[in-house]
PDB file of C-alpha atoms in Angstrom:
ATOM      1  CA  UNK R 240     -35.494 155.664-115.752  1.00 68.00           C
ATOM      2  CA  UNK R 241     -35.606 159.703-115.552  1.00 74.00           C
ATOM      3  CA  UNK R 242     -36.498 161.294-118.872  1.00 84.00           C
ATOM      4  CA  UNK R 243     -36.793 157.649-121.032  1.00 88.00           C
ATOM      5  CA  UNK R 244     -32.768 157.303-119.810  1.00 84.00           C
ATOM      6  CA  UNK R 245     -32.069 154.368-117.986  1.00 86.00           C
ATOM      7  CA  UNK R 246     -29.316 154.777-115.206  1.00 83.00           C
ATOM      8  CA  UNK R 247     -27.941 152.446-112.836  1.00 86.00           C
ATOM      9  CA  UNK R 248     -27.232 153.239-108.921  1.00 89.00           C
ATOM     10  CA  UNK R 249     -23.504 151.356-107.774  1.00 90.00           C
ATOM     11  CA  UNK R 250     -22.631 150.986-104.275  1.00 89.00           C
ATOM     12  CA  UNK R 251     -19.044 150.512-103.892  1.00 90.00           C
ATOM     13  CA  UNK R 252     -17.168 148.671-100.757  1.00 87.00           C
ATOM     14  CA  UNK R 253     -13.563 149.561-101.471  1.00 89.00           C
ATOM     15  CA  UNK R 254     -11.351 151.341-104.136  1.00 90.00           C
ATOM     16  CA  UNK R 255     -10.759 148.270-105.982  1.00 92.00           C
ATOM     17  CA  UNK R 256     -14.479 148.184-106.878  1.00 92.00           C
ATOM     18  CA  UNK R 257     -14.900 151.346-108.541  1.00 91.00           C
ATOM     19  CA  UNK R 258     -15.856 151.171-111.726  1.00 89.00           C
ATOM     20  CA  UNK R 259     -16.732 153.242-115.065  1.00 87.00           C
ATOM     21  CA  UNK R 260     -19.752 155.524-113.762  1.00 90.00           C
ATOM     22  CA  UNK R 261     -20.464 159.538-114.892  1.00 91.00           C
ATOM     23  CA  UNK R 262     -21.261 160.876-111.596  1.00 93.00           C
ATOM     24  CA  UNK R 263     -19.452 159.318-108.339  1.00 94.00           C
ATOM     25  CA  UNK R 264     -21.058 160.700-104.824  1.00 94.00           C
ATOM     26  CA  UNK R 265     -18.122 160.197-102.021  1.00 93.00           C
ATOM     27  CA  UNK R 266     -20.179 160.904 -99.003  1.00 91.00           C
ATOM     28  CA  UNK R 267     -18.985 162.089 -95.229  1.00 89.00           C
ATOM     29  CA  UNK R 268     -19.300 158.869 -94.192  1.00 89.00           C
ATOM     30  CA  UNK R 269     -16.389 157.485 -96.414  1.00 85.00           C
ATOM     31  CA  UNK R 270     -13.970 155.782 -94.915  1.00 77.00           C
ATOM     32  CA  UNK R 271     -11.771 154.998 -98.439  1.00 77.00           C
ATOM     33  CA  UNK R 272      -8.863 157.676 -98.899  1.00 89.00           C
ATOM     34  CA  UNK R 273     -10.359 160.208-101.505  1.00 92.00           C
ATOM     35  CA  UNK R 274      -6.905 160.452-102.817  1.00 93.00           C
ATOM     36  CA  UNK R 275      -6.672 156.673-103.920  1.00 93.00           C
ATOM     37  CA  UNK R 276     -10.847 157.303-105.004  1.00 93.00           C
ATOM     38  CA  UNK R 277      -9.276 160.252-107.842  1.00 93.00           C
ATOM     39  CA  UNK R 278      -6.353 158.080-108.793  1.00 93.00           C
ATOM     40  CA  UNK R 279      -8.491 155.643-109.477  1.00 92.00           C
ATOM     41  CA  UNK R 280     -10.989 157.076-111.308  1.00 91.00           C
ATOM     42  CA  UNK R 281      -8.086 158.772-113.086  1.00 86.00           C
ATOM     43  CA  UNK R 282      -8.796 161.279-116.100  1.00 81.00           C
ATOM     44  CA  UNK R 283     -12.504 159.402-117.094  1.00 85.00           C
ATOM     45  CA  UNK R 284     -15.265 161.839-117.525  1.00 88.00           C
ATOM     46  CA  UNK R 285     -16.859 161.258-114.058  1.00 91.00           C
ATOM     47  CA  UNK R 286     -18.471 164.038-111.995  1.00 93.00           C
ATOM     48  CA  UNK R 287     -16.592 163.621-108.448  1.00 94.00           C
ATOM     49  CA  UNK R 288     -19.577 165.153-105.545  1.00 95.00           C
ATOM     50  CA  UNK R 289     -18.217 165.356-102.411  1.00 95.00           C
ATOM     51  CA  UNK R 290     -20.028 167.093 -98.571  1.00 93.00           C
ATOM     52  CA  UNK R 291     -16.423 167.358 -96.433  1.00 90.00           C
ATOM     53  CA  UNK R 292     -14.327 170.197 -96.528  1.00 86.00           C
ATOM     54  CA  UNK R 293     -11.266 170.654 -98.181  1.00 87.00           C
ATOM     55  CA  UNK R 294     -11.636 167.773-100.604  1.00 91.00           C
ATOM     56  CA  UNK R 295     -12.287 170.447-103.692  1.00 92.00           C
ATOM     57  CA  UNK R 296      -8.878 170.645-103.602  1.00 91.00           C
ATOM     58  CA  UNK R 297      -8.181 167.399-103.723  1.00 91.00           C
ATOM     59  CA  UNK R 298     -10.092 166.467-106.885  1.00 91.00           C
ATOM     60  CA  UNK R 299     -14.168 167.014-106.003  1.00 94.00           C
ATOM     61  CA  UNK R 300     -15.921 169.183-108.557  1.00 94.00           C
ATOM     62  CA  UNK R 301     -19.212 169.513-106.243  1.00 96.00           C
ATOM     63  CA  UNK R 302     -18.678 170.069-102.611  1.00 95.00           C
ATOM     64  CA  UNK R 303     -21.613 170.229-100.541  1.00 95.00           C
ATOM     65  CA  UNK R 304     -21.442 171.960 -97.660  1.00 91.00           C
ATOM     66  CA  UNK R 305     -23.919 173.270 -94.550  1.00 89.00           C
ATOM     67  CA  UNK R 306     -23.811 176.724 -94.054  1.00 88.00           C
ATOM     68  CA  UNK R 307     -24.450 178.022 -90.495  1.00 91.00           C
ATOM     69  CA  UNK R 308     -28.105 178.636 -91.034  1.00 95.00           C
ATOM     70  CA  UNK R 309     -28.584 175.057 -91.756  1.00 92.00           C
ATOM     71  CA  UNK R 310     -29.046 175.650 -95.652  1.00 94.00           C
ATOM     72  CA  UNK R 311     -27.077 173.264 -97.920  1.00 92.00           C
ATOM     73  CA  UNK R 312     -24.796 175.153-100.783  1.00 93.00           C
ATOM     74  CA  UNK R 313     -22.077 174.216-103.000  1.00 93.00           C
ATOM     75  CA  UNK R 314     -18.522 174.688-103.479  1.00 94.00           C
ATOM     76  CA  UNK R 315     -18.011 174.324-107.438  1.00 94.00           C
ATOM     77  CA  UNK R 316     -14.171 173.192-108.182  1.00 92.00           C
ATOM     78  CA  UNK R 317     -14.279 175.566-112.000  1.00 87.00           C
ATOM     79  CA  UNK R 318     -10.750 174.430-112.747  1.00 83.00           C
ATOM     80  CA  UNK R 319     -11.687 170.686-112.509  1.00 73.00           C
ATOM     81  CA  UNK R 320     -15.398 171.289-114.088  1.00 72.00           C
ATOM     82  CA  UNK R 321     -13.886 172.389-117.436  1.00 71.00           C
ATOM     83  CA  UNK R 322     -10.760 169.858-117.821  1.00 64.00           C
TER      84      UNK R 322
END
């Protein structure tokens, strides 16, 4: 628990598996299509965090990203965030 709020950490094999969660991490190391991760999570009120570039676009709202000093930022998807 964090805060007296219990909260639950999923792994998920495939696409199929997802299920309701608020925050879904899709890291580098995916091998699902992010496309078919979105459509599947659909319009649900789920934070989508992604660290590979490009997929803001594609429906991420957090992007992590290394800079080229090494430092880890974020790319914040605004349009996404607020919808």
């Amino acid at each position: 628990s964090l805060h007296n709020k219990s909260f639950e950490v999923k792994h998920f094999e495939t696409v199929d598996d997802i299920s309701d969660c608020h925050i879904f991490f899709y890291p580098i190391s995916n091998k699902n299509n992010f496309k078919q991760v979105v459509e599947k999570i659909g319009k649900a009120s789920t934070l989508i965090i992604t660290e590979k570039d490009g997929l803001l676009k594609e429906g991420s709202i957090i992007n992590l990203v290394i800079t080229a000093d090494g430092k880890m930022n974020y790319e914040l998807n605004t349009t996404s965030a607020k919808s």
